[in-house]
mmCIF file of C-alpha atoms in Angstrom:
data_model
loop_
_atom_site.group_PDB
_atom_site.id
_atom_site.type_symbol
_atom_site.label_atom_id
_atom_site.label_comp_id
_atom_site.label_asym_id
_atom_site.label_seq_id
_atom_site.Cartn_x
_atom_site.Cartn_y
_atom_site.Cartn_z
ATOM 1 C CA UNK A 26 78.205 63.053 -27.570
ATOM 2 C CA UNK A 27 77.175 60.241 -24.858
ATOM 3 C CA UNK A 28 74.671 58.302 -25.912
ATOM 4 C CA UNK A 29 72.733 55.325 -24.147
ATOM 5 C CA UNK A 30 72.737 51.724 -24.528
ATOM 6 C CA UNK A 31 68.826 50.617 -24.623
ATOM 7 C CA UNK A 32 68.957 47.263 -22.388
ATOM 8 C CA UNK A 33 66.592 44.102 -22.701
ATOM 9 C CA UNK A 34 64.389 44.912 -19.686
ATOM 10 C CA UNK A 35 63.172 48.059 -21.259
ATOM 11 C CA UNK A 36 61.371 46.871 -23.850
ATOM 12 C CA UNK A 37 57.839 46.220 -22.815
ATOM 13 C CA UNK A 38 56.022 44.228 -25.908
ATOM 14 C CA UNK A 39 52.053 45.864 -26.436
ATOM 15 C CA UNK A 40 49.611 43.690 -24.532
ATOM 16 C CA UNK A 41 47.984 40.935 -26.757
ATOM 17 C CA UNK A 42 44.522 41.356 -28.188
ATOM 18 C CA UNK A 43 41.985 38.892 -27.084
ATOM 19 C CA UNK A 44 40.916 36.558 -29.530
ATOM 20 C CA UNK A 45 37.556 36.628 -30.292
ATOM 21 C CA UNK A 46 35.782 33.679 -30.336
ATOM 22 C CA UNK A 47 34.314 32.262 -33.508
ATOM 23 C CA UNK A 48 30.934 32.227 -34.030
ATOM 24 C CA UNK A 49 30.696 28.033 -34.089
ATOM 25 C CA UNK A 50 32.758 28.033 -30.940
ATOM 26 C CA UNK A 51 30.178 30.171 -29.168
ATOM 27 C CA UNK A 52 27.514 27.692 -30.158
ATOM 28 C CA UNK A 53 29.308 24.744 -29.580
ATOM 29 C CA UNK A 54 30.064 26.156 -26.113
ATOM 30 C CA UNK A 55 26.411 27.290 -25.323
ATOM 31 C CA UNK A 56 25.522 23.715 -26.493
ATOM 32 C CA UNK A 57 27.578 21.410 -24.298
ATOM 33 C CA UNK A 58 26.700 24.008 -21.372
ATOM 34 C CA UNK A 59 22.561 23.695 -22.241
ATOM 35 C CA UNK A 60 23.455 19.615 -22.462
ATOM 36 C CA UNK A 61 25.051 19.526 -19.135
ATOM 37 C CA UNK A 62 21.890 21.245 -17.449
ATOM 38 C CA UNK A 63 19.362 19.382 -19.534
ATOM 39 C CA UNK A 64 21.320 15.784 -17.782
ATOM 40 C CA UNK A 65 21.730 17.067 -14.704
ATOM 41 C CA UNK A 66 17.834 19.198 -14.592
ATOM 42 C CA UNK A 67 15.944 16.972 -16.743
ATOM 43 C CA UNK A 68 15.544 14.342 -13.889
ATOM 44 C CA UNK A 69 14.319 16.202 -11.241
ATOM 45 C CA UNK A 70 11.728 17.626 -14.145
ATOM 46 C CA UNK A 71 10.216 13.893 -14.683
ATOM 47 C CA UNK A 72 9.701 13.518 -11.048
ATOM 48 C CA UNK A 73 8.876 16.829 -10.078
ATOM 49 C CA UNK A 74 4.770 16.276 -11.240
ATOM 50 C CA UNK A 75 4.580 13.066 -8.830
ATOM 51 C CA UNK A 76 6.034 15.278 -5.718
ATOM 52 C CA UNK A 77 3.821 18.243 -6.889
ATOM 53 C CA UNK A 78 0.922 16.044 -6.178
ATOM 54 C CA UNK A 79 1.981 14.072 -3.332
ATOM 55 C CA UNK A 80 2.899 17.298 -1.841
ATOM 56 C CA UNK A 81 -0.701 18.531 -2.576
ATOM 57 C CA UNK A 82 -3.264 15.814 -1.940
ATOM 58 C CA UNK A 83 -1.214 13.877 0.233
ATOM 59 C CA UNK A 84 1.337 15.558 2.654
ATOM 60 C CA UNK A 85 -0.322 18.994 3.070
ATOM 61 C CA UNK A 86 -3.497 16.832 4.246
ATOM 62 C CA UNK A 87 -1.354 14.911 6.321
ATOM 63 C CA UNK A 88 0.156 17.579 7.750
ATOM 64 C CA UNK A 89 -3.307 19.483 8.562
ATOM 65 C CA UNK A 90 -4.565 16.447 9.892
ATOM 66 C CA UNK A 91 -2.062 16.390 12.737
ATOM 67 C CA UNK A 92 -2.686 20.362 13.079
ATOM 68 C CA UNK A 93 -6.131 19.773 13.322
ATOM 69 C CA UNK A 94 -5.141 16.553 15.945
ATOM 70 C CA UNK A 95 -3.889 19.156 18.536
ATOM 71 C CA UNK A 96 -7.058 21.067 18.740
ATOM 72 C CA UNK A 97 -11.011 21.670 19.657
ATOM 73 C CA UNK A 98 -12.539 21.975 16.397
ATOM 74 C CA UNK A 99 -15.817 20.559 14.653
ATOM 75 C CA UNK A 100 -17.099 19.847 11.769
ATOM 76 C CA UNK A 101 -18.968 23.255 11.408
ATOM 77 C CA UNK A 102 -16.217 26.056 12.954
ATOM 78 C CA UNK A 103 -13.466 25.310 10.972
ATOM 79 C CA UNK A 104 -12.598 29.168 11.641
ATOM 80 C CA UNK A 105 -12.685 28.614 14.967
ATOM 81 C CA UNK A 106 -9.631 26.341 16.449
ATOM 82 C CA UNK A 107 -8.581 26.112 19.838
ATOM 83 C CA UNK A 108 -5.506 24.623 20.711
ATOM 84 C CA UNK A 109 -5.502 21.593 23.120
ATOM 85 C CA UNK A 110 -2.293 20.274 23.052
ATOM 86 C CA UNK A 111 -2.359 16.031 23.204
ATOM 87 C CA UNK A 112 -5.687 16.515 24.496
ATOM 88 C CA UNK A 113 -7.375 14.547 21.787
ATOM 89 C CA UNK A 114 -4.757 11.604 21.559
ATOM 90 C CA UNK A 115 -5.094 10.805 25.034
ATOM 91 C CA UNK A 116 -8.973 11.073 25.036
ATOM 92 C CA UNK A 117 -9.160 8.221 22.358
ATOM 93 C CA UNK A 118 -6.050 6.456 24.275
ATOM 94 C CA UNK A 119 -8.435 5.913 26.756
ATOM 95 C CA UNK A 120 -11.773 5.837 24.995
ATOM 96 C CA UNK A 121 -12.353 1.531 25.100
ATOM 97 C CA UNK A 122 -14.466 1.834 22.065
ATOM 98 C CA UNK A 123 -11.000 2.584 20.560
ATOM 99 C CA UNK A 124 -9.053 0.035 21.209
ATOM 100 C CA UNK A 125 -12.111 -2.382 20.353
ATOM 101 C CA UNK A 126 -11.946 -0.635 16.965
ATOM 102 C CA UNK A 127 -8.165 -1.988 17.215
ATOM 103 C CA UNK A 128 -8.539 -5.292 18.038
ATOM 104 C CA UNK A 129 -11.702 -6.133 15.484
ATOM 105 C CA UNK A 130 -9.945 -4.506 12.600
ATOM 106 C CA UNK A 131 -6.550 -6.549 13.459
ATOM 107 C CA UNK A 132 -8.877 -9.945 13.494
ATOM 108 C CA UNK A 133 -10.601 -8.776 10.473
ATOM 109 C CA UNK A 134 -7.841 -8.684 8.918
ATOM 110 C CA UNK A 135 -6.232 -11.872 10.097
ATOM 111 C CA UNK A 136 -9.088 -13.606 9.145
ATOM 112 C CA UNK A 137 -9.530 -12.315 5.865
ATOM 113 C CA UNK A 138 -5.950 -11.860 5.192
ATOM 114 C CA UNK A 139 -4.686 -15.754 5.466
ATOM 115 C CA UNK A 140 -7.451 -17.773 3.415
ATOM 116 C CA UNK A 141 -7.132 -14.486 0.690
ATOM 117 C CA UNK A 142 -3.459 -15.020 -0.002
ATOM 118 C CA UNK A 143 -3.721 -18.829 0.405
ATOM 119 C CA UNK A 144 -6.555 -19.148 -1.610
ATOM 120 C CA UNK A 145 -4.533 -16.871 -4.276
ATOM 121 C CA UNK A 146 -1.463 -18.511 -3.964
ATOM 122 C CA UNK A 147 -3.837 -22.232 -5.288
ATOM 123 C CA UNK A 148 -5.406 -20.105 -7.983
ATOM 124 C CA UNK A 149 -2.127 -18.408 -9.330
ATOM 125 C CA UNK A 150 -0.742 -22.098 -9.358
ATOM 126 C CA UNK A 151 -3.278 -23.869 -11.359
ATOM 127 C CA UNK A 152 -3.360 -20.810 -13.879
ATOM 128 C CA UNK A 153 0.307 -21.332 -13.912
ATOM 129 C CA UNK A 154 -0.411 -24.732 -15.998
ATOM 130 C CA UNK A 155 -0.980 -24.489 -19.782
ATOM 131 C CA UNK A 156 -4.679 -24.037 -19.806
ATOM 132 C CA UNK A 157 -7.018 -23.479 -23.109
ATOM 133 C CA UNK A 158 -8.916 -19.773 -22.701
ATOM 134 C CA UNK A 159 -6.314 -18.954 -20.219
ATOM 135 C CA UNK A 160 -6.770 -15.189 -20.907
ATOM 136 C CA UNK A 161 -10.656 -15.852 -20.383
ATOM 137 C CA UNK A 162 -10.195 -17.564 -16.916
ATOM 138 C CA UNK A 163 -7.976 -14.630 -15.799
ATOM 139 C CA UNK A 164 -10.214 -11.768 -16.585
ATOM 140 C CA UNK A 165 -12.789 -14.031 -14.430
ATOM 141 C CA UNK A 166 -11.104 -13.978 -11.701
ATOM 142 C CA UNK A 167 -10.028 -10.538 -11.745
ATOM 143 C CA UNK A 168 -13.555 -9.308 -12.003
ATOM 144 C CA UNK A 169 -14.786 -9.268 -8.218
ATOM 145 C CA UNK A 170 -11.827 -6.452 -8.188
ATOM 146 C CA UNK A 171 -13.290 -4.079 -10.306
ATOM 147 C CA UNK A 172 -16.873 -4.534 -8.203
ATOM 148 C CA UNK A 173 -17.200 -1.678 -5.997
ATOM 149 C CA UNK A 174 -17.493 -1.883 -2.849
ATOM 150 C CA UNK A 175 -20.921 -0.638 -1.985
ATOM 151 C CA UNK A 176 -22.258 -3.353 -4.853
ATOM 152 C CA UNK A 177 -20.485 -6.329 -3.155
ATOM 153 C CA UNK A 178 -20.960 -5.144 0.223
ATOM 154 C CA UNK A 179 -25.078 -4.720 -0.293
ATOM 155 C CA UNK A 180 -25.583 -8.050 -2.210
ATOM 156 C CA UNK A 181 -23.739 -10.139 1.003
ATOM 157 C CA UNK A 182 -25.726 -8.059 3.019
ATOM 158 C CA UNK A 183 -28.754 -9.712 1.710
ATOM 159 C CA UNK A 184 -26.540 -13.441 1.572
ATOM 160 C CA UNK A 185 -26.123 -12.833 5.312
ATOM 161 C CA UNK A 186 -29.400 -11.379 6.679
ATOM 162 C CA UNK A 187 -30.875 -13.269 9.230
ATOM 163 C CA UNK A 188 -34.026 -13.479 7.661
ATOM 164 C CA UNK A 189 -34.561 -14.531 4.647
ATOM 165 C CA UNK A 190 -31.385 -14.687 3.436
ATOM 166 C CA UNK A 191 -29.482 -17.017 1.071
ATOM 167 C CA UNK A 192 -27.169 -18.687 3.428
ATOM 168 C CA UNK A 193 -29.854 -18.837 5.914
ATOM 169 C CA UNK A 194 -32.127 -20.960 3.605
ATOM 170 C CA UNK A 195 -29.339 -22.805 2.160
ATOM 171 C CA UNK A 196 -28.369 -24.028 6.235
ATOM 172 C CA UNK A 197 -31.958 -24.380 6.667
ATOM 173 C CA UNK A 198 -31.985 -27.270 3.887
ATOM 174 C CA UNK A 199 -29.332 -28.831 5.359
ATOM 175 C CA UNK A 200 -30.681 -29.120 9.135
ATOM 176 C CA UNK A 201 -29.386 -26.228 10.873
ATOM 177 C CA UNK A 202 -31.116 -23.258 12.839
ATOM 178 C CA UNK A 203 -30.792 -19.752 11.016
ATOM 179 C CA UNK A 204 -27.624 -17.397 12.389
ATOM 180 C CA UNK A 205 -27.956 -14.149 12.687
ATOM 181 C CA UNK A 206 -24.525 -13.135 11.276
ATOM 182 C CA UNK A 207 -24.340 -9.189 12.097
ATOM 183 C CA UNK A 208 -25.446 -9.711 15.817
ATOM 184 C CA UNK A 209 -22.792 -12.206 16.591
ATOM 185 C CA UNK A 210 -19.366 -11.223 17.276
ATOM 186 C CA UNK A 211 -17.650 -13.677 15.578
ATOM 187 C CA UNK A 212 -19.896 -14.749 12.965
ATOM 188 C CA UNK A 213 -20.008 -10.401 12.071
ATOM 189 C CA UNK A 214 -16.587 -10.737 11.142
ATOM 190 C CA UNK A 215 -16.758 -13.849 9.262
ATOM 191 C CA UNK A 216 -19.317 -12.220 7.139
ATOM 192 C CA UNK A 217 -17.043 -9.412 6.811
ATOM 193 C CA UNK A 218 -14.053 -11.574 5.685
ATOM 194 C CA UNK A 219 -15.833 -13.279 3.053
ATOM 195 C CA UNK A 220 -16.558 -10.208 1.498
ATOM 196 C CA UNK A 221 -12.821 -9.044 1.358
ATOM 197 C CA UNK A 222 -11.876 -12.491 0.525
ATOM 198 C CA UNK A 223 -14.611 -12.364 -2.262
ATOM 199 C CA UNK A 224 -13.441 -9.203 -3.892
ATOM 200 C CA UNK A 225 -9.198 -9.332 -3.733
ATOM 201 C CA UNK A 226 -8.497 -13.248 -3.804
ATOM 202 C CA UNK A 227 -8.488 -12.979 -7.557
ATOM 203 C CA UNK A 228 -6.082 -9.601 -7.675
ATOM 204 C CA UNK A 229 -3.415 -11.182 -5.231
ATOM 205 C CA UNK A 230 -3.856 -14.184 -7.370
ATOM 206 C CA UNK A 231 -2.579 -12.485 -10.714
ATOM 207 C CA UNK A 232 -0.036 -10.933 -8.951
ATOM 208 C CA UNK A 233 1.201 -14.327 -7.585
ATOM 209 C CA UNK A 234 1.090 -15.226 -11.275
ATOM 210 C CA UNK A 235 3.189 -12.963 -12.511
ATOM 211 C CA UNK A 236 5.777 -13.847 -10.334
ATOM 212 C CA UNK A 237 5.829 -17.906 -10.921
ATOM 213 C CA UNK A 238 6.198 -16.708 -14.375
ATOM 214 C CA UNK A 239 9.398 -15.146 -13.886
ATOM 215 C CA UNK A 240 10.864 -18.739 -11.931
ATOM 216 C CA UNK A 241 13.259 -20.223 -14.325
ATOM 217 C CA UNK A 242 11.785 -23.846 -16.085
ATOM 218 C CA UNK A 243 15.843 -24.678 -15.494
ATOM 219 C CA UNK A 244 14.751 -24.875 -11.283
ATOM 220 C CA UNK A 245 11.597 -27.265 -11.913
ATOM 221 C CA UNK A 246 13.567 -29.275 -14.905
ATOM 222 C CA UNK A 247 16.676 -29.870 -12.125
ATOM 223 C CA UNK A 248 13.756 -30.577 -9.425
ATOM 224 C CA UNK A 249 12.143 -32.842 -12.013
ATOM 225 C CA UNK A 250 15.325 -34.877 -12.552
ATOM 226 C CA UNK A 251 15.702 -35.294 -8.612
ATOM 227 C CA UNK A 252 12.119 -37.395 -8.491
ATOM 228 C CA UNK A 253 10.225 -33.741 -6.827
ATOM 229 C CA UNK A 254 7.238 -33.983 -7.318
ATOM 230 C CA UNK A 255 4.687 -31.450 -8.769
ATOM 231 C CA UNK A 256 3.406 -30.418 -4.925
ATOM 232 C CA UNK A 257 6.983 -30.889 -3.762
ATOM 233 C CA UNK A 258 8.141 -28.436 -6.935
ATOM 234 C CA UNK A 259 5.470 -25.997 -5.430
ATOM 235 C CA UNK A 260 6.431 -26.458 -1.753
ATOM 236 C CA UNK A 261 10.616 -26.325 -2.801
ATOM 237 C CA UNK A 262 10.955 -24.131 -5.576
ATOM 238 C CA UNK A 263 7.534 -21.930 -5.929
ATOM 239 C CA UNK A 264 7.508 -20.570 -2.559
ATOM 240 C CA UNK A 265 11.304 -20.033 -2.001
ATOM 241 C CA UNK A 266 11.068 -17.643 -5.031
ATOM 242 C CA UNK A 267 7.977 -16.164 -4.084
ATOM 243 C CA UNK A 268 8.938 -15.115 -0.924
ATOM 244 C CA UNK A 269 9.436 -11.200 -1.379
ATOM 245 C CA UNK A 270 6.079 -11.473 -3.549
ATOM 246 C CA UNK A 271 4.294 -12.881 -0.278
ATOM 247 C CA UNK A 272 5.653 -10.577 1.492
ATOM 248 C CA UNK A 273 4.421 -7.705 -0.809
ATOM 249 C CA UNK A 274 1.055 -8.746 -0.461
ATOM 250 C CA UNK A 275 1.015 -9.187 2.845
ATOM 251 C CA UNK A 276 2.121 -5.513 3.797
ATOM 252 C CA UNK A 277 -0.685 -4.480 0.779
ATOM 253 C CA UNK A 278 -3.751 -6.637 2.503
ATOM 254 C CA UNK A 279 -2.657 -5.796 5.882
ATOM 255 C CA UNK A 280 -2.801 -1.824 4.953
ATOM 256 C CA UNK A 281 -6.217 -2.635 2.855
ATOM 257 C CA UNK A 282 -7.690 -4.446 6.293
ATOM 258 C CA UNK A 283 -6.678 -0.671 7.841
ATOM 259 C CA UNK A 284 -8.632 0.473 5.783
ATOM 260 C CA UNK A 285 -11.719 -1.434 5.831
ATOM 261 C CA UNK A 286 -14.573 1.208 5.646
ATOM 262 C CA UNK A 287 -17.250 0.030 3.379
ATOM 263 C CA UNK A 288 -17.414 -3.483 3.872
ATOM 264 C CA UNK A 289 -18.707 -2.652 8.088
ATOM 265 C CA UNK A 290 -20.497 0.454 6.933
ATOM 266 C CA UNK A 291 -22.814 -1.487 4.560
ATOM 267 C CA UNK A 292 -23.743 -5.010 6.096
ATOM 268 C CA UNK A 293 -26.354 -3.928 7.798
ATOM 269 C CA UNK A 294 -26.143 -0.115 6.973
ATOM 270 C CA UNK A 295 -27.960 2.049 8.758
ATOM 271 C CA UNK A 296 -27.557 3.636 12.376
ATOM 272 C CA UNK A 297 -26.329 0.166 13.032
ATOM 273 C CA UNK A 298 -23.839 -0.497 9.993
ATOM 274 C CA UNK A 299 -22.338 3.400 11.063
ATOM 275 C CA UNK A 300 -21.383 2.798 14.489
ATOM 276 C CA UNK A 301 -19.982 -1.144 14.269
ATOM 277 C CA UNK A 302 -23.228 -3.042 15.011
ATOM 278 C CA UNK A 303 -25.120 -2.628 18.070
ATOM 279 C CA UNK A 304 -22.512 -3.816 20.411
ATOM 280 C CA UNK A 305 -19.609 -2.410 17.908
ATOM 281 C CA UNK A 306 -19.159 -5.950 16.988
ATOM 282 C CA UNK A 307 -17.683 -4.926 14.055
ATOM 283 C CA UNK A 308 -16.434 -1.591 14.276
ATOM 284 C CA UNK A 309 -13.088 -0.887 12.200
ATOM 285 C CA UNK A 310 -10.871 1.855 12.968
ATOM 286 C CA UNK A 311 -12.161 4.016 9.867
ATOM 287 C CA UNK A 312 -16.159 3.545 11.197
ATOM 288 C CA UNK A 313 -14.755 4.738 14.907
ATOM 289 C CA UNK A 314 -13.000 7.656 12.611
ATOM 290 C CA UNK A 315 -16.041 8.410 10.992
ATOM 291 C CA UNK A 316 -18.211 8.061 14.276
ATOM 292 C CA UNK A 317 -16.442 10.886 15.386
ATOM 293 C CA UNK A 318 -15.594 13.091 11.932
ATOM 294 C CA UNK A 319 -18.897 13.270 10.725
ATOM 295 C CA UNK A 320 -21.693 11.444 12.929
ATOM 296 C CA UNK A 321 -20.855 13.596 16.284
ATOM 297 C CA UNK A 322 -18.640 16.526 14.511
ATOM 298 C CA UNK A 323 -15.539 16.319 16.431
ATOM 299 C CA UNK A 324 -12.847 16.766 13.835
ATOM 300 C CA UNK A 325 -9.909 17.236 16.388
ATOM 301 C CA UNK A 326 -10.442 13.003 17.521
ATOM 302 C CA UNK A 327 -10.993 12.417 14.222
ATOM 303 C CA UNK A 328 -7.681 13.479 13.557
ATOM 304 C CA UNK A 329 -6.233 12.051 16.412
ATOM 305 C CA UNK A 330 -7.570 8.761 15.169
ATOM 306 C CA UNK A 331 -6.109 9.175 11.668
ATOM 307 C CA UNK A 332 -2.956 9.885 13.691
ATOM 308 C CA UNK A 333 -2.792 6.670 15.055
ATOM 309 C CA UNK A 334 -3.532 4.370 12.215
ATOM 310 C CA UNK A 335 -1.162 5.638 10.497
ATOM 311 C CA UNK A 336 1.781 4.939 13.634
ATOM 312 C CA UNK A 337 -0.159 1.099 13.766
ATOM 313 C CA UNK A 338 0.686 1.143 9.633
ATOM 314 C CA UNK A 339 4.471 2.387 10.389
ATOM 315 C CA UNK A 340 4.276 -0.254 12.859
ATOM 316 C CA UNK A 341 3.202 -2.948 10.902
ATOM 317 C CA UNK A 342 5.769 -2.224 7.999
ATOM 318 C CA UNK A 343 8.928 -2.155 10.550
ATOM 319 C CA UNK A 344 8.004 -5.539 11.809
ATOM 320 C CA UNK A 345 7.544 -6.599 8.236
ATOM 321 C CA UNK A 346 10.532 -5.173 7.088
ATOM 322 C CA UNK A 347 12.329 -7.272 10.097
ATOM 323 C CA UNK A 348 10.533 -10.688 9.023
ATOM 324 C CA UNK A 349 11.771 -9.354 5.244
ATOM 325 C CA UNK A 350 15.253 -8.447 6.776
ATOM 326 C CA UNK A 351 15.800 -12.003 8.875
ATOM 327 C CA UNK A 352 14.100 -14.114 5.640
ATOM 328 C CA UNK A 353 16.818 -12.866 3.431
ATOM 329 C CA UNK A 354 19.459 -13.635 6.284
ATOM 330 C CA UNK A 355 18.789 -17.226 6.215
ATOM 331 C CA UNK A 356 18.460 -17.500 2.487
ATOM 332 C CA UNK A 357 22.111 -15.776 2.459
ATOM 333 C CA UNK A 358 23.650 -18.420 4.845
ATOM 334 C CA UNK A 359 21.569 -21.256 3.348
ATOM 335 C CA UNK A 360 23.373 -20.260 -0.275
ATOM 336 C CA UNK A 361 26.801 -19.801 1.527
ATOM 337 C CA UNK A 362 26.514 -23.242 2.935
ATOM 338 C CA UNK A 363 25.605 -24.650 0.135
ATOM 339 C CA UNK A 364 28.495 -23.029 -1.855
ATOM 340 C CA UNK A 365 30.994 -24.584 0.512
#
């Protein structure tokens, strides 16, 4: 009888079962899976409500503002657009009340701009020093910040009105003929100044605080020992390590002088105070907005106008950012040569 000889190959063992998991495997599992979303979700979830809205009070509005730019629209058919291309931008381009707007918003702001952060810079030093009620001299100084605008802006009005008002009688005392401030083109903008100068000298002035707080004693202790004294401790040491404070505030008070609306509007207020005086002596870029926007209707200039303050503010930053950029140059080679 032949029989045959099973061989190795043959034998095919039954496939293996598939472990089940245990139950605190699963949740372990599920856990370090809901822990790696949570670290790599939970982020974008803090910062989400910020973009939210920025996206909805500040880009959309952006956005519509240079849709709006491009065509003929006013201020009572918003249904009714038509399209106009760079029509409006070049209109203002060559409109000169525009570029008067321009230049007597850029010397507003250079006038009101230097003394403010100067004037800070003194205060933040001497409430630097160990004072008695120091807490009580800062609030002071803070508190022309939290005036409003149209408050400080009407009581100057009545400092600077040619008749009758307190500087006026105050030059009168002293010899000199009365001015009228909002006719003259420089003297307009002086008045102007001192009421920016008036409101934020004592909010650049905390910041500057702030910062000399942070300077190490160890820089004025090794000045000290070297004979400095206190004004050359304030001109070597203060300064140096102020520098990307200064340059803070001057990017924040140059964007703030952009936006100088209420100040104009209100020193003589009025017909006069909404167009810039009566030879737009003082007419800012956001009265020539407004001119446009709301006193004659014509949103699509309007827009156009917004439009280009904001390319002067992009403007502005980049060359600040460059002065920034070339500051921290030379600081970099002044350490390196010092190191050598």
């Amino acid at each position: 009888m032949a029989t045959t000889t099973p061989t190795r190959d043959a034998y095919v063992p039954p496939p293996r079962r598939p472990q089940k998991e245990k139950p605190s495997e699963r949740r372990q599992l599920w856990r370090s899976r809901l822990w790696r979303f949570d670290d790599k979700a939970s982020p974008y979830a803090y910062i989400a409500p910020f973009f939210l809205v920025f996206g909805a009070f500040g880009l959309y509005p952006l956005l519509y503002t240079g849709w709006i730019a491009l065509h003929r629209v006013s201020m009572t058919g918003l249904d009714s657009m038509e399209w106009v291309g760079w029509e409006n931008f070049d209109k203002i381009l060559h409109d000169p009340e525009f570029w008067t707007s321009v230049s007597n918003t850029f010397l507003i702001g250079v006038i009101s701009t230097v003394p403010q952060l100067l004037m800070a810079l003194g205060i933040a030093h001497l409430l630097n020093y160990r004072l008695r009620a120091s807490t009580f001299w800062r609030t002071i100084i803070l508190t022309p910040y939290a005036t409003s605008v149209a408050s400080a802006a009407l009581v100057f009005a009545l400092v600077f009105r040619a008749d009758g008002g307190l500087l006026n009688w105050t030059l009168g005392l002293v010899g000199f003929d009365p001015v009228n401030w909002a006719n003259g083109h420089w003297t307009s903008k002086l008045a102007i100044s001192v009421i920016v100068i008036w409101r934020w000298t004592g909010y650049n002035a905390l910041i500057y605080l702030a910062a000399m707080q942070a300077v190490p004693n160890d820089l004025y202790e090794a000045a000290s020992l070297d004979g400095a004294s206190r004004w050359q401790q304030f001109l070597k040491v203060t300064i140096p390590s102020l520098r990307p404070t200064i340059l803070f505030t001057i990017v924040i008070s140059t964007i703030g002088s952009m936006q100088l609306f209420g100040e104009p509007l209100l020193l003589e207020g009025g017909t006069l105070g909404a167009t810039g005086g009566n030879e737009n002596q003082y007419e800012t870029l956001s009265i020539y907005l407004y001119n446009y926007g709301w006193n004659l209707g014509h949103l699509g200039p309007a827009a156009a106008v917004a439009w280009a303050m904001l390319a002067l503010l992009l403007l502005i930053a980049a060359v600040n950012w460059l002065i920034g950029r070339a500051v921290r140059t030379s600081d970099s080679a002044v350490r390196r040569g010092a190191t050598r």
